[in-house]
Coordinates of C-alpha atoms in Angstrom, one line a residue:
Chain A
E1382 CA 18.6 2.2 -15.6
I1383 CA 18.6 5.5 -13.7
V1384 CA 21.3 5.7 -11.0
L1385 CA 20.6 7.7 -7.9
T1386 CA 23.7 8.9 -5.9
Q1387 CA 23.2 10.1 -2.4
S1388 CA 25.5 12.3 -0.4
P1389 CA 27.0 12.3 2.1
V1390 CA 27.2 8.6 2.9
T1391 CA 27.2 9.5 6.6
L1392 CA 26.1 12.7 8.3
S1393 CA 27.2 13.2 12.0
L1394 CA 25.0 15.7 13.7
S1395 CA 23.7 16.6 17.2
P1396 CA 20.0 16.7 18.2
G1397 CA 18.6 20.1 17.3
E1398 CA 20.9 20.6 14.3
R1399 CA 19.7 20.9 10.7
A1400 CA 20.3 18.0 8.4
T1401 CA 20.6 18.4 4.6
L1402 CA 20.7 15.2 2.5
S1403 CA 21.3 15.2 -1.3
C1404 CA 20.1 12.8 -4.0
R1405 CA 21.4 13.2 -7.6
A1406 CA 19.9 11.3 -10.5
S1407 CA 21.9 10.2 -13.6
Q1408 CA 19.0 11.6 -15.8
S1409 CA 15.9 13.6 -15.2
V1410 CA 13.2 12.1 -13.0
S1411 CA 11.0 15.2 -13.2
S1412 CA 9.5 15.4 -9.7
F1413 CA 8.8 11.7 -9.3
L1414 CA 11.0 11.1 -6.4
A1415 CA 10.4 9.8 -2.9
W1416 CA 12.4 9.8 0.4
F1417 CA 12.2 7.0 2.9
Q1418 CA 13.5 6.6 6.5
Q1419 CA 14.7 3.3 7.7
K1420 CA 15.7 2.3 11.3
P1421 CA 17.5 -0.9 12.1
G1422 CA 15.3 -3.9 11.9
Q1423 CA 12.4 -1.9 10.6
A1424 CA 10.7 -1.5 7.2
P1425 CA 11.3 1.8 5.3
R1426 CA 8.8 4.6 6.0
L1427 CA 7.6 7.0 3.3
L1428 CA 8.5 10.5 4.2
I1429 CA 8.2 12.6 1.0
Y1430 CA 6.7 11.9 -2.4
D1431 CA 6.6 13.9 -5.6
A1432 CA 9.8 15.4 -4.4
S1433 CA 8.3 17.8 -1.9
R1434 CA 5.0 16.5 -0.6
R1435 CA 5.0 15.1 3.0
A1436 CA 3.3 11.8 3.5
T1437 CA 0.5 11.4 5.9
G1438 CA 1.6 11.8 9.5
I1439 CA 5.1 13.1 8.7
P1440 CA 6.2 16.0 10.9
A1441 CA 6.7 19.4 9.4
R1442 CA 10.4 19.4 10.2
F1443 CA 10.9 17.1 7.2
S1444 CA 10.9 18.9 3.8
G1445 CA 11.9 17.9 0.3
S1446 CA 12.9 20.0 -2.7
G1447 CA 14.2 19.8 -6.1
S1448 CA 13.3 18.5 -9.6
G1449 CA 15.0 17.1 -12.6
T1450 CA 18.3 15.6 -11.4
D1451 CA 19.0 17.3 -8.0
F1452 CA 17.0 16.7 -4.9
T1453 CA 17.3 17.6 -1.2
L1454 CA 15.8 16.3 2.0
T1455 CA 16.0 18.7 4.9
I1456 CA 15.3 17.9 8.5
S1457 CA 15.1 21.4 10.1
S1458 CA 15.9 20.3 13.7
L1459 CA 16.9 16.8 14.5
E1460 CA 14.9 14.9 17.1
P1461 CA 16.4 11.8 18.7
E1462 CA 14.1 9.5 16.7
D1463 CA 15.4 11.0 13.4
F1464 CA 18.8 9.2 13.5
A1465 CA 18.4 6.6 10.8
V1466 CA 19.2 5.8 7.2
Y1467 CA 17.5 7.8 4.5
Y1468 CA 16.9 6.6 0.9
C1469 CA 15.7 8.3 -2.2
Q1470 CA 13.8 6.5 -4.9
Q1471 CA 12.8 7.5 -8.4
R1472 CA 9.5 6.6 -9.9
I1473 CA 9.7 8.0 -13.4
N1474 CA 10.4 4.6 -15.0
W1475 CA 10.6 0.9 -14.2
P1476 CA 12.2 -0.4 -12.1
G1477 CA 12.1 2.6 -9.7
T1478 CA 15.7 2.6 -8.4
F1479 CA 16.9 3.6 -5.0
G1480 CA 19.9 5.5 -3.8
Q1481 CA 22.5 3.9 -1.7
G1482 CA 21.4 5.7 1.4
T1483 CA 22.6 8.4 3.8
K1484 CA 23.1 7.4 7.5
V1485 CA 22.3 10.2 9.9
E1486 CA 24.2 9.4 13.1
I1487 CA 24.5 11.1 16.5
K1488 CA 27.7 13.2 16.8
Chain B
Q1239 CA -4.3 0.4 9.4
V1240 CA -3.0 -1.7 6.6
Q1241 CA -0.4 -4.2 7.7
L1242 CA 1.8 -6.6 5.6
Q1243 CA 3.6 -9.7 6.8
E1244 CA 6.1 -11.8 4.9
S1245 CA 6.4 -15.5 5.5
G1246 CA 8.5 -18.3 4.1
P1247 CA 11.7 -20.2 4.7
G1248 CA 14.7 -18.3 5.9
L1249 CA 17.2 -20.7 4.3
V1250 CA 17.1 -22.0 0.7
K1251 CA 19.6 -24.2 -1.0
P1252 CA 21.4 -23.1 -4.2
S1253 CA 19.6 -23.9 -7.4
E1254 CA 16.3 -24.3 -5.5
T1255 CA 13.2 -22.0 -5.6
L1256 CA 12.7 -19.3 -3.1
S1257 CA 9.0 -18.9 -2.1
L1258 CA 7.6 -16.1 -0.1
T1259 CA 4.0 -15.0 0.8
C1260 CA 2.8 -11.6 1.9
T1261 CA -0.4 -11.5 3.9
V1262 CA -2.3 -8.2 3.9
S1263 CA -4.5 -7.2 6.8
G1264 CA -6.5 -4.1 7.6
G1265 CA -7.5 -3.5 4.0
S1266 CA -8.4 -5.2 0.7
I1267 CA -5.8 -6.4 -1.7
S1268 CA -8.0 -5.5 -4.6
G1269 CA -7.4 -2.3 -6.4
Y1270 CA -3.7 -1.8 -5.6
Y1271 CA -0.3 -2.8 -7.0
W1272 CA 1.7 -5.0 -4.6
S1273 CA 5.4 -5.3 -4.8
W1274 CA 8.5 -7.2 -3.7
V1275 CA 11.6 -5.2 -2.8
R1276 CA 14.9 -6.8 -1.7
Q1277 CA 18.0 -5.6 0.0
P1278 CA 21.2 -7.7 -0.2
P1279 CA 23.5 -7.3 2.8
G1280 CA 25.3 -4.0 2.5
K1281 CA 23.6 -3.0 -0.7
R1282 CA 20.8 -0.7 -1.8
L1283 CA 17.1 -1.6 -2.0
E1284 CA 16.1 -3.2 -5.3
W1285 CA 12.5 -3.3 -6.6
I1286 CA 12.1 -6.7 -8.2
A1287 CA 8.4 -7.2 -9.1
Y1288 CA 4.9 -6.0 -8.8
I1289 CA 1.4 -7.5 -9.4
H1290 CA -2.2 -6.2 -9.5
N1291 CA -5.4 -8.2 -9.0
T1292 CA -6.3 -7.4 -12.6
G1293 CA -3.4 -9.6 -13.7
I1294 CA -0.9 -6.8 -14.5
T1295 CA 2.6 -7.9 -13.5
N1296 CA 6.1 -6.7 -14.1
N1297 CA 9.5 -8.1 -13.1
T1298 CA 12.9 -6.4 -13.1
P1299 CA 14.8 -7.3 -16.3
S1300 CA 17.7 -8.9 -14.6
L1301 CA 15.5 -11.5 -12.8
R1302 CA 12.7 -11.7 -15.3
S1303 CA 13.3 -15.3 -16.4
R1304 CA 13.4 -16.5 -12.7
I1305 CA 10.5 -14.6 -11.1
T1306 CA 6.9 -15.7 -10.8
T1307 CA 4.3 -13.7 -8.9
S1308 CA 0.7 -14.5 -8.0
L1309 CA -2.1 -13.0 -6.0
D1310 CA -5.0 -14.6 -4.1
T1311 CA -7.8 -12.2 -3.3
S1312 CA -9.7 -14.7 -1.3
K1313 CA -6.8 -15.0 1.1
N1314 CA -5.6 -11.3 0.8
Q1315 CA -2.2 -12.7 -0.1
F1316 CA 0.4 -12.3 -2.8
S1317 CA 3.4 -14.4 -3.4
L1318 CA 6.9 -14.5 -5.0
K1319 CA 8.8 -17.4 -6.4
L1320 CA 12.4 -17.0 -7.5
S1321 CA 13.9 -20.0 -9.1
S1322 CA 17.5 -21.2 -9.5
V1323 CA 18.7 -19.2 -6.6
T1324 CA 22.4 -18.4 -5.9
A1325 CA 24.2 -16.7 -3.0
A1326 CA 23.6 -13.4 -4.8
D1327 CA 19.9 -13.8 -4.0
T1328 CA 20.6 -13.7 -0.3
A1329 CA 18.7 -10.6 0.9
V1330 CA 16.1 -9.2 3.2
Y1331 CA 12.9 -9.4 1.1
Y1332 CA 10.1 -6.9 1.7
C1333 CA 6.6 -6.8 0.5
A1334 CA 5.0 -3.4 0.0
R1335 CA 1.9 -1.7 -1.3
Q1336 CA 2.0 1.0 -4.0
G1337 CA -0.5 3.7 -3.0
V1338 CA -1.8 6.2 -5.4
I1339 CA -0.8 9.3 -3.5
G1340 CA 0.9 11.5 -6.0
G1341 CA 1.6 11.8 -9.6
V1342 CA 2.5 8.1 -9.7
T1343 CA 2.3 5.3 -7.1
Y1344 CA 4.6 5.2 -4.1
F1345 CA 5.3 2.6 -1.5
D1346 CA 3.1 3.6 1.4
Y1347 CA 3.0 0.4 3.4
W1348 CA 5.7 -2.2 3.9
G1349 CA 6.2 -5.5 5.6
Q1350 CA 8.9 -5.9 8.3
G1351 CA 11.0 -7.9 5.9
I1352 CA 12.3 -11.5 6.0
L1353 CA 15.9 -12.5 5.6
V1354 CA 16.4 -15.2 3.1
T1355 CA 19.8 -16.8 3.0
V1356 CA 20.9 -19.0 0.1
S1357 CA 23.3 -21.6 1.3
S1358 CA 23.9 -25.3 1.3

């Protein structure tokens, strides 16, 4: 089973700042990686798929990069509604495992 | 807009069977893979099963002997049964659709989730 490790566990930032989240895989997942946003009491929302493609309706301030084992989700300028937990998920094999999450909190 | 809604008991006794149903509205259940994902308290998300209306199914190895999935196209619903539950099966259970939007399928629609507690 592929293990995804996200860092940092918590990111404390102010609105308007840039957020950089990392996801590292225990073995290559090629570009088959997604990022999700989850707010308390809500279902996860797909942000990025195939490592760098934005899902429908996702603002341009969200971007993804990376391939193989190292991936990054960048939020260029945090809006108040972006404070949430972010998960990465690999889709190269079954079952597609998730990272443990990074919480982006207001500083 | 596709919407998914989980339903079922929020409390299940140890050794009994957990049964959940996901109702899909705003779109057809045919032609897609439909999944169950769970999240135990304080733990990461875990993809446990998927099903397609053609009969294709798959279950996570650690739960394979205890999981049964089914799909009813006439009701636009799919279901999960998890037998012989223990406290370790306590989790928020989500149903989700796998959309063909990239090189592989990704979860593009999710239900709100239902907390299932295993306790006597």
